[in-house]
mmCIF file of C-alpha atoms in Angstrom:
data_model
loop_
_atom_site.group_PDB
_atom_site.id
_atom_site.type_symbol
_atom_site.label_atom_id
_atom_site.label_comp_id
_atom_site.label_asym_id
_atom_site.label_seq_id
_atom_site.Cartn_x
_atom_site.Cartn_y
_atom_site.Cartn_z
ATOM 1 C CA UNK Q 15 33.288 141.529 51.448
ATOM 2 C CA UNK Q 16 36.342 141.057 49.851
ATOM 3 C CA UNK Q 17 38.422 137.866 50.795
ATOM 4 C CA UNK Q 18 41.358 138.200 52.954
ATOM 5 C CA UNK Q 19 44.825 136.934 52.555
ATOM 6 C CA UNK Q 20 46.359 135.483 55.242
ATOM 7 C CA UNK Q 21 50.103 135.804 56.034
ATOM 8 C CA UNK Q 22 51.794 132.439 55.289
ATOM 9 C CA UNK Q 23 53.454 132.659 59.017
ATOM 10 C CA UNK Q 24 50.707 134.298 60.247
ATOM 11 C CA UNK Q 25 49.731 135.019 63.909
ATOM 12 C CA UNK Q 26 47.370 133.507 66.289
ATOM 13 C CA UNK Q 27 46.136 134.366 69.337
ATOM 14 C CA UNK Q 28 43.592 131.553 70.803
ATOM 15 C CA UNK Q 29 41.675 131.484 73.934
ATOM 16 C CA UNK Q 30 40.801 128.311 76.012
ATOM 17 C CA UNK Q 31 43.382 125.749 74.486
ATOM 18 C CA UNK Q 32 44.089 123.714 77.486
ATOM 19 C CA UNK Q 33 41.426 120.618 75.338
ATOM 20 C CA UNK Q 34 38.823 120.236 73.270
ATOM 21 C CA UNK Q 35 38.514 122.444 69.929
ATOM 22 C CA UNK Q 36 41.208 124.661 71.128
ATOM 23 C CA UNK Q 37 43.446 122.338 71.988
ATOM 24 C CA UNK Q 38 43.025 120.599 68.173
ATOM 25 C CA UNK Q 39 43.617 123.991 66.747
ATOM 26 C CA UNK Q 40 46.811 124.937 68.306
ATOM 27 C CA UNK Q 41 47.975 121.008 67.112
ATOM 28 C CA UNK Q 42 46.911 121.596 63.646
ATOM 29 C CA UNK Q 43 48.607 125.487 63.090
ATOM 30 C CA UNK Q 44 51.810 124.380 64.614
ATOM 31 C CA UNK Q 45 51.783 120.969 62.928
ATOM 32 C CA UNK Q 46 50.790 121.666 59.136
ATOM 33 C CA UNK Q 47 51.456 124.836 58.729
ATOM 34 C CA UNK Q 48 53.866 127.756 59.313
ATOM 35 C CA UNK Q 49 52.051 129.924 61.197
ATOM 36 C CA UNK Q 50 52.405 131.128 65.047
ATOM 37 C CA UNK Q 51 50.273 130.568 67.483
ATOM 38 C CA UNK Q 52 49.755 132.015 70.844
ATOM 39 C CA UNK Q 53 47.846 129.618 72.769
ATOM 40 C CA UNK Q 54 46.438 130.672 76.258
ATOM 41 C CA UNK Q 55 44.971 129.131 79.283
ATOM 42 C CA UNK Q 56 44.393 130.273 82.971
ATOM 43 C CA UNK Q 57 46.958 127.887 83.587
ATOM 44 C CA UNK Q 58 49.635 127.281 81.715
ATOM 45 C CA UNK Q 59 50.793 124.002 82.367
ATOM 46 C CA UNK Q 60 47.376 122.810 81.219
ATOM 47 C CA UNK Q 61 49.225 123.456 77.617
ATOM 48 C CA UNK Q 62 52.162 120.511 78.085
ATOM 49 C CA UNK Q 63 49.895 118.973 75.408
ATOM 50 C CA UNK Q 64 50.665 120.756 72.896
ATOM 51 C CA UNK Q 65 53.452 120.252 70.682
ATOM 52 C CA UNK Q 66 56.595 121.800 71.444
ATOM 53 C CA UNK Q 67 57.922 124.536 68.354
ATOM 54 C CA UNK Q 68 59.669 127.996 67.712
ATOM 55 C CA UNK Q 69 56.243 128.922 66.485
ATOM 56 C CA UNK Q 70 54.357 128.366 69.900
ATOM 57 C CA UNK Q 71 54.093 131.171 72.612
ATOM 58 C CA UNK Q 72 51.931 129.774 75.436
ATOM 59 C CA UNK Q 73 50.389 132.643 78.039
ATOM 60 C CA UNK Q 74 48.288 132.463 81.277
ATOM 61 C CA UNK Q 75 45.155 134.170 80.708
ATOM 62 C CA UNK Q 76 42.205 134.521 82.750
ATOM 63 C CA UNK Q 77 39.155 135.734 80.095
ATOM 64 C CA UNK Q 78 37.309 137.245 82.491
ATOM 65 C CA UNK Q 79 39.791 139.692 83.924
ATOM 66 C CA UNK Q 80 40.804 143.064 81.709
ATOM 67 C CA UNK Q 81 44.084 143.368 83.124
ATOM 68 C CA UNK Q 82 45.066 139.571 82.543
ATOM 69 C CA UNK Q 83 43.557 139.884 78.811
ATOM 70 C CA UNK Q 84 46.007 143.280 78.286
ATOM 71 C CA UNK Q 85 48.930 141.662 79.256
ATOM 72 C CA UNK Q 86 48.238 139.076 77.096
ATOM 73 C CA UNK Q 87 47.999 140.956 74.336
ATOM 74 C CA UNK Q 88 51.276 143.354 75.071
ATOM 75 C CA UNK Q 89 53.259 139.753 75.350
ATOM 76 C CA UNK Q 90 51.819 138.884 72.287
ATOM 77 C CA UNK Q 91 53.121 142.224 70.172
ATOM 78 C CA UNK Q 92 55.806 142.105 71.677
ATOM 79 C CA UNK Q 93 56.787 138.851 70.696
ATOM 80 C CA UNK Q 94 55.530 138.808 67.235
ATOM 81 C CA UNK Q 95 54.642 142.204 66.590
ATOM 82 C CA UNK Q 96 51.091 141.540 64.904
ATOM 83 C CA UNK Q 97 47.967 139.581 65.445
ATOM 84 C CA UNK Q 98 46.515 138.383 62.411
ATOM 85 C CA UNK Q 99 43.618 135.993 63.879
ATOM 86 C CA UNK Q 100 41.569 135.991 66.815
ATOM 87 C CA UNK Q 101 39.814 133.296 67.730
ATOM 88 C CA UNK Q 102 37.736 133.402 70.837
ATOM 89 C CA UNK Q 103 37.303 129.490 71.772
ATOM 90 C CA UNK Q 104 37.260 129.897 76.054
ATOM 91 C CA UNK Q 105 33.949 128.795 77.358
ATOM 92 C CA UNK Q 106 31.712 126.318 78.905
ATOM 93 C CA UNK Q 107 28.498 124.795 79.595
ATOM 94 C CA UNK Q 108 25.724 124.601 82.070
ATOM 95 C CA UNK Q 109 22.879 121.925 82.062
ATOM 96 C CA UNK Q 110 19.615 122.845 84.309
ATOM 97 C CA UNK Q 111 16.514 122.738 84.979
ATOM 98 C CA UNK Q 112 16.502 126.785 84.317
ATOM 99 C CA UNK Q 113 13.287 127.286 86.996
ATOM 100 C CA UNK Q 114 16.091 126.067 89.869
ATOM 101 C CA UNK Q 115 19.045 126.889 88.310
ATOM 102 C CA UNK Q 116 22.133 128.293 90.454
ATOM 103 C CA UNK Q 117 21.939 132.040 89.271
ATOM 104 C CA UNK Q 118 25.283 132.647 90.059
ATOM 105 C CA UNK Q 119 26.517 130.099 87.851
ATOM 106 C CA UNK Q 120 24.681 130.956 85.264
ATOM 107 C CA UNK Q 121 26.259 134.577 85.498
ATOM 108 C CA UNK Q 122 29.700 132.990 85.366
ATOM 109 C CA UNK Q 123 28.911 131.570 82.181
ATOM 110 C CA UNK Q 124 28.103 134.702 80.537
ATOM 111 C CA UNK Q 125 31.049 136.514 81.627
ATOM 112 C CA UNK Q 126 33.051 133.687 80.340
ATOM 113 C CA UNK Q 127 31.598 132.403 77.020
ATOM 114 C CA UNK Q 128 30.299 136.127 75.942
ATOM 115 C CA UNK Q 129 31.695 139.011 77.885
ATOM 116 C CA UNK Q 130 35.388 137.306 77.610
ATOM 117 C CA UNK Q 131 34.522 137.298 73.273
ATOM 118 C CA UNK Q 132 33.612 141.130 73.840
ATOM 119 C CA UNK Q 133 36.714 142.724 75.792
ATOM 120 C CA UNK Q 134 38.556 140.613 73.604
ATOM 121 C CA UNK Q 135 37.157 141.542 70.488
ATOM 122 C CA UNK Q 136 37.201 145.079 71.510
ATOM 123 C CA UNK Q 137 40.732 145.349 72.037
ATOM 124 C CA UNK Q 138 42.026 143.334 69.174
ATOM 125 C CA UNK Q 139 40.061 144.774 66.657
ATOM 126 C CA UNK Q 140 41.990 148.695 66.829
ATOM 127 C CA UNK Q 141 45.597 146.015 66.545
ATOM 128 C CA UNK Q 142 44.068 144.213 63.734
ATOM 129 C CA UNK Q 143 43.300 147.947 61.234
ATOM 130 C CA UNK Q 144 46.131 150.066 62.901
ATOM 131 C CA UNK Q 145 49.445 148.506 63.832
ATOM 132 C CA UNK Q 146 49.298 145.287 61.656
ATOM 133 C CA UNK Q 147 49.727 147.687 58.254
ATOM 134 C CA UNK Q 148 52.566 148.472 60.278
ATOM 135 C CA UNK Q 149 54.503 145.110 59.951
ATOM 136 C CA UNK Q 150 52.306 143.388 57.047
ATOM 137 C CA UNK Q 151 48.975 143.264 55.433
ATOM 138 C CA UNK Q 152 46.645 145.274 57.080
ATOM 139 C CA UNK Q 153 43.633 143.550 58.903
ATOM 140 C CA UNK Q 154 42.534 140.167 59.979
ATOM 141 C CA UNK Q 155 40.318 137.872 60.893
ATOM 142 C CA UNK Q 156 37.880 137.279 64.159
ATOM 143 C CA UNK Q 157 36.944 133.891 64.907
ATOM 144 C CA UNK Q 158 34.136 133.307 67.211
ATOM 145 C CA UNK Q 159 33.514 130.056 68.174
ATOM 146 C CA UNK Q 160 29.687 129.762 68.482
ATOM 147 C CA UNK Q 161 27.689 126.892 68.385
ATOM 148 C CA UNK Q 162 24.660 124.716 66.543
ATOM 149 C CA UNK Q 163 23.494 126.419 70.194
ATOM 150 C CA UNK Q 164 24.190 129.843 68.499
ATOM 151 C CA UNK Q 165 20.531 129.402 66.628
ATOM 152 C CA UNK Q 166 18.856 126.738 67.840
ATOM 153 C CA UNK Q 167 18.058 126.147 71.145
ATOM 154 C CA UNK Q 168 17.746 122.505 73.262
ATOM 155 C CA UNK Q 169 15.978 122.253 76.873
ATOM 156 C CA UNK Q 170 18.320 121.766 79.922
ATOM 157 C CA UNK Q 171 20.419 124.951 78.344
ATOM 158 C CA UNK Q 172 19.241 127.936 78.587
ATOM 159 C CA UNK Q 173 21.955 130.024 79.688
ATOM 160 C CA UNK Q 174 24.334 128.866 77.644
ATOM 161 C CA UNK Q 175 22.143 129.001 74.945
ATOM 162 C CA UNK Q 176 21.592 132.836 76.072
ATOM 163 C CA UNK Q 177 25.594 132.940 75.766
ATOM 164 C CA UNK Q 178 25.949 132.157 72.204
ATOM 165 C CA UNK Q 179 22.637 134.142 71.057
ATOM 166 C CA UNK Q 180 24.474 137.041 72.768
ATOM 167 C CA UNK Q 181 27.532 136.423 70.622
ATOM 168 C CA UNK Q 182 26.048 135.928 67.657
ATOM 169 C CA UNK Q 183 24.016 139.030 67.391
ATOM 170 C CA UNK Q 184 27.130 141.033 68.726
ATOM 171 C CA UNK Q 185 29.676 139.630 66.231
ATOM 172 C CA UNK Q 186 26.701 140.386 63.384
ATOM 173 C CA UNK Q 187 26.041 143.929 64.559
ATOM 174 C CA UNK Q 188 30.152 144.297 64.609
ATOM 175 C CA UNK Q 189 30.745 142.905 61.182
ATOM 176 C CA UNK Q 190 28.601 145.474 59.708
ATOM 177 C CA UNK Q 191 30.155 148.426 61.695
ATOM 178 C CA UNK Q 192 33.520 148.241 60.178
ATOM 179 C CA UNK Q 193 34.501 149.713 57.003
ATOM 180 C CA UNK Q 194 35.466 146.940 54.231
ATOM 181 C CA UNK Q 195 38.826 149.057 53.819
ATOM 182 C CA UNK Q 196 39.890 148.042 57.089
ATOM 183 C CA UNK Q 197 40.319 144.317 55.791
ATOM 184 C CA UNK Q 198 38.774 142.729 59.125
ATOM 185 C CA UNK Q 199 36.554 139.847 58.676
ATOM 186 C CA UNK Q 200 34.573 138.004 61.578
ATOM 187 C CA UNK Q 201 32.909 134.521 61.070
ATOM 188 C CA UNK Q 202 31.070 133.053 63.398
ATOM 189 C CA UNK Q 203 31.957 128.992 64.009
ATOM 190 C CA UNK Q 204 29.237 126.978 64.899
ATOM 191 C CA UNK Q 205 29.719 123.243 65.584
ATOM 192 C CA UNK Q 206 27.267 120.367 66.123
ATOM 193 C CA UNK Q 207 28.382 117.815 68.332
ATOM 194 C CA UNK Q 208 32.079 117.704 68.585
ATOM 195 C CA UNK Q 209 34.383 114.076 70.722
ATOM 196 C CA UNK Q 210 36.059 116.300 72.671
ATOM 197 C CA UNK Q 211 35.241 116.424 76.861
ATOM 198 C CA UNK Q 212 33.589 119.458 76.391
ATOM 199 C CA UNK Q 213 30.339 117.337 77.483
ATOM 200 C CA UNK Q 214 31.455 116.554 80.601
ATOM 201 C CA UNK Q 215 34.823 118.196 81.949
ATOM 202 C CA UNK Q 216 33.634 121.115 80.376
ATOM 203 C CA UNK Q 217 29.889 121.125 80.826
ATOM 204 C CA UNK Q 218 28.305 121.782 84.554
ATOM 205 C CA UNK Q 219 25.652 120.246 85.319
ATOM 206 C CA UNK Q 220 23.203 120.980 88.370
ATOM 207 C CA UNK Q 221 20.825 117.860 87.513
ATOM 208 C CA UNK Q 222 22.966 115.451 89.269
ATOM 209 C CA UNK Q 223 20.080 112.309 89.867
ATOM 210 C CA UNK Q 224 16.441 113.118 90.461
ATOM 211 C CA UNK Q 225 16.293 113.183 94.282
ATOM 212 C CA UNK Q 226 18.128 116.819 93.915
ATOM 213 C CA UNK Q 227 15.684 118.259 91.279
ATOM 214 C CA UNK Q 228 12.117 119.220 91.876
ATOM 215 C CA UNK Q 229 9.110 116.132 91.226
ATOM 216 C CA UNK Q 230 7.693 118.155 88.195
ATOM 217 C CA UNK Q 231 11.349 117.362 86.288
ATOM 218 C CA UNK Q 232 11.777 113.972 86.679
ATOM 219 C CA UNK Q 233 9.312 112.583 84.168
ATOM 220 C CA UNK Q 234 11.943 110.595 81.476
ATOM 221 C CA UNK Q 235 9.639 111.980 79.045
ATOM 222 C CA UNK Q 236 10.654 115.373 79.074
ATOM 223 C CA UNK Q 237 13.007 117.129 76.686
ATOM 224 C CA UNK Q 238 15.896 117.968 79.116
ATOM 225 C CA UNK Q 239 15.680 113.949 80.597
ATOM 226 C CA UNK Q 240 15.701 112.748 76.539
ATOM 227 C CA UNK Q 241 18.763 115.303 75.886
ATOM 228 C CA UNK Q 242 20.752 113.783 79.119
ATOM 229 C CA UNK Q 243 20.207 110.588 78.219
ATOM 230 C CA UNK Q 244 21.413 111.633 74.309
ATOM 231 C CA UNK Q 245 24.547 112.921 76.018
ATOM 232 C CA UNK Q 246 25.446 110.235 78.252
ATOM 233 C CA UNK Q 247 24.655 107.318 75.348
ATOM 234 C CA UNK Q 248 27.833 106.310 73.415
ATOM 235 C CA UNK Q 249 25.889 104.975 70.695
ATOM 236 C CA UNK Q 250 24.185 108.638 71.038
ATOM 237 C CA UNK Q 251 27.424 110.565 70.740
ATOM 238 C CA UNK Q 252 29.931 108.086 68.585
ATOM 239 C CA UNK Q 253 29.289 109.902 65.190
ATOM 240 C CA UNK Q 254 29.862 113.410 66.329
ATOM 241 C CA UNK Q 255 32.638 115.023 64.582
ATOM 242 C CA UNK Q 256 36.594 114.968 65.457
ATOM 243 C CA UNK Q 257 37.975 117.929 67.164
ATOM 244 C CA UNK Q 258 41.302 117.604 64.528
ATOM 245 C CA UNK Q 259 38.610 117.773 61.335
ATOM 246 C CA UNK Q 260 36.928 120.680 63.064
ATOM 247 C CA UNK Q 261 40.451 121.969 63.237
ATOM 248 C CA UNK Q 262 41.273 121.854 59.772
ATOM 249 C CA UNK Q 263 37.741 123.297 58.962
ATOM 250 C CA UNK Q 264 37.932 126.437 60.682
ATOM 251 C CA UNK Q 265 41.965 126.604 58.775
ATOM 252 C CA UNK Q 266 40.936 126.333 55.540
ATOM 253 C CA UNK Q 267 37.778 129.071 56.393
ATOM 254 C CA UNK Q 268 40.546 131.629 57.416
ATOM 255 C CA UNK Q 269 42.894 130.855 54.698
ATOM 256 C CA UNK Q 270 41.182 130.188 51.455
ATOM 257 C CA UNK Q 271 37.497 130.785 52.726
ATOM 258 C CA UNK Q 272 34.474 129.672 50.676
ATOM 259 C CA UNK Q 273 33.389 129.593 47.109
ATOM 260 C CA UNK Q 274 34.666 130.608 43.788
ATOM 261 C CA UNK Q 275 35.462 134.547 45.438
ATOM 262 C CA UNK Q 276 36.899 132.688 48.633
ATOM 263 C CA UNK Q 277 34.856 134.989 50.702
ATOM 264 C CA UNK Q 278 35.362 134.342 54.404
ATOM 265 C CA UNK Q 279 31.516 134.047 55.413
ATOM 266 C CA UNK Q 280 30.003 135.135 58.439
ATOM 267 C CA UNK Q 281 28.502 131.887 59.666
ATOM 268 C CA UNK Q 282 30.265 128.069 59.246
ATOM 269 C CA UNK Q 283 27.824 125.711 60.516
ATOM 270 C CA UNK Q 284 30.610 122.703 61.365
ATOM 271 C CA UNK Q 285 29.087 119.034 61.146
ATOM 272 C CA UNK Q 286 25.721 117.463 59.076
ATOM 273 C CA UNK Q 287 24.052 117.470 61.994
ATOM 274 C CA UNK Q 288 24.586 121.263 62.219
ATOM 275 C CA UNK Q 289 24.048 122.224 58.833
ATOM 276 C CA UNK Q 290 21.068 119.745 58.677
ATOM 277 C CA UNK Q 291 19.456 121.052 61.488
ATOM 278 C CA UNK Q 292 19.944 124.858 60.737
ATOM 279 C CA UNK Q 293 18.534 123.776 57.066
ATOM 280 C CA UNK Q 294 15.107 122.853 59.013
ATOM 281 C CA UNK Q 295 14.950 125.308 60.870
ATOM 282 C CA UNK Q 296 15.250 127.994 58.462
ATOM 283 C CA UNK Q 297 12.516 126.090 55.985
ATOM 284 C CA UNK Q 298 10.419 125.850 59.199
ATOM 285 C CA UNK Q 299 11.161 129.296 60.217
ATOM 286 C CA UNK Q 300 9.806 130.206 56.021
ATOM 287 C CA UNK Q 301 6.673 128.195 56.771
ATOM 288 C CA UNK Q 302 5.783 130.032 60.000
ATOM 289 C CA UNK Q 303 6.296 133.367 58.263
ATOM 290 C CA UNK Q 304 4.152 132.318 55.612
ATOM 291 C CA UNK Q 305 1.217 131.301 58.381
ATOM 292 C CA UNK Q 306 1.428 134.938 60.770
ATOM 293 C CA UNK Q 307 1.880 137.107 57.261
ATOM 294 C CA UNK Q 308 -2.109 138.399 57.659
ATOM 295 C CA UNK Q 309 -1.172 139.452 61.007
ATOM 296 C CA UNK Q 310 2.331 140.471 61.122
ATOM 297 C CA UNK Q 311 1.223 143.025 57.978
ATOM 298 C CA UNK Q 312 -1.769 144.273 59.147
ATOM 299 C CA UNK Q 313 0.398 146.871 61.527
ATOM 300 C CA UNK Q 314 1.364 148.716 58.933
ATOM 301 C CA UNK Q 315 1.861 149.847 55.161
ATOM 302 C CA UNK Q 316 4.421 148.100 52.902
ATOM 303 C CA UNK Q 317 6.190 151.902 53.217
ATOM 304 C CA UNK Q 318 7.457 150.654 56.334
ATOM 305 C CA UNK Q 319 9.000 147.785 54.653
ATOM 306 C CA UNK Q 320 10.927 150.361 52.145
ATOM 307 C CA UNK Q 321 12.001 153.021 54.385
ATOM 308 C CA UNK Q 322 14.266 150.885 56.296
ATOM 309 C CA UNK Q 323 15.711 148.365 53.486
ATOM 310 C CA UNK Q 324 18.963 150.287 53.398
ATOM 311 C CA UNK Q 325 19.687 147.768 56.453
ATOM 312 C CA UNK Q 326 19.798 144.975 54.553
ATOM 313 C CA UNK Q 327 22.529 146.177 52.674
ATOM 314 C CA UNK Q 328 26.137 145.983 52.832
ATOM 315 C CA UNK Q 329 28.177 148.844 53.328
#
């Protein structure tokens, strides 16, 4: 797909900015460069962070409720007249043994760090091909924020594992809907570990000590005990990445993107320990194809193969 060219002042609109990743991208727009940025929270005066500018609109917004995320977006054109990026950043974790875990909580998730990504995405997407040809380049960009936990998956987190599969095969099966004409581009942000207090003030977790979880989970052995005791380790978590360079990352994606064509790409892994790890898995993934060939061709004719490679191709 054809690069895009962002407006030098160009607008916007990010969810979940009251810390973390958020936070660090609101800092970075309104600090180094000239665009505007509507940063919203489901309370505002969680924002008094960020740095005061002519270029900041700050909005209440509850993700999970249509009418607060319409609003929203009417104060937003309003305002500026135009959204030129989305980036859908609201969400949160839940750590659990997922036999006992609190169902309801685990629903909660998903409404906030998928369904939120799809209303929003939904109704941005007709403001980003009709109205912004209106008032400037026609278009835009649709930032996801996924995770290392958008492909690979770690015990103690299913659900929110579940979340970011969700959005990942959503924001695939979108990209290829739209028509390149349009000029919208979606990429798909997926950081390793990240200092911000996403891991705890962000992060529920239902495995308080082991006299609330059931005998068969307490062994230290297991992967969800060696993964807690990763997380709470300093020495564990001292080389993850800053949220300001994970900032600046997903600024120079949207702006310039990637290689000589500065193509924005679909997926960024953020972090070596990302991109290391998703470089594993996909030679392991190779290697396991290689082993179930005999039986994964045996159902049928290579004809099968040919009638439906028309998929793998880019409209």
């Amino acid at each position: 797909m054809s690069p895009y060219n962002l407006p030098p002042d160009a607008v916007w609109f990010i969810t979940g900015c009251s810390s973390g990743i958020g936070q660090a991208l609101c800092t970075y727009l309104l600090t180094s460069t000239q665009c505007r940025v509507v940063a919203t929270a489901r309370d505002p005066k969680t924002l008094s962070r960020l740095p005061e500018s002519p270029n900041l609109l700050k909005l209440p917004l509850d993700v999970t409720c249509d009418s607060a995320i319409e609003a929203a977006l009417t104060s937003t054109r309003h305002h500026w007249a135009r959204i030129d990026v989305v980036v859908n950043n609201a969400g949160h974790g839940l750590m659990t043994d997922t036999e006992t875990a609190d169902l309801d909580a685990a629903y909660r998730l998903l409404d906030t760090n998928f369904w939120s990504a799809v209303r929003i995405t939904q109704r941005t997407l007709p403001i980003l091909r009709d109205e912004n040809g209106k008032t400037g380049p026609r278009g835009g960009v649709v930032v996801q924020m996924s995770s290392l936990g958008g492909r690979l998956a770690f015990a103690g987190n299913a659900f929110y594992h579940a979340s970011k599969f969700a959005l990942e095969g959503f924001t695939e099966a979108i990209s290829k809907e739209v028509a390149e004409e349009w000029g919208v581009h979606f990429v798909l942000v997926e950081p390793g570990g990240v200092r911000t207090g996403y891991a705890d003030t962000s992060t529920s977790s239902m495995i308080a000590g082991d006299g609330t979880r059931h005998p068969a989970y307490r062994d230290p052995r297991l992967a969800t005990n060696r993964m807690l005791e990763y997380k709470r380790s300093a020495e564990g978590t001292k080389n993850w990445a800053e949220a300001e360079m994970v900032a600046a990352a997903i600024y120079r994606v949207v702006s310039e993107g990637v290689g000589d064509q500065g193509e924005i790409p679909l997926r960024v892994p953020l972090g070596s320990d990302s991109w290391g790890m998703l470089k594993g898995a996909t030679e392991t993934t190779l290697e396991e194809l290689e082993r179930v060939k005999g039986v994964s061709l045996s159902t049928s004719g290579e004809v099968q193969m040919k009638s439906v490679e028309f998929l793998m191709e880019r409209a």
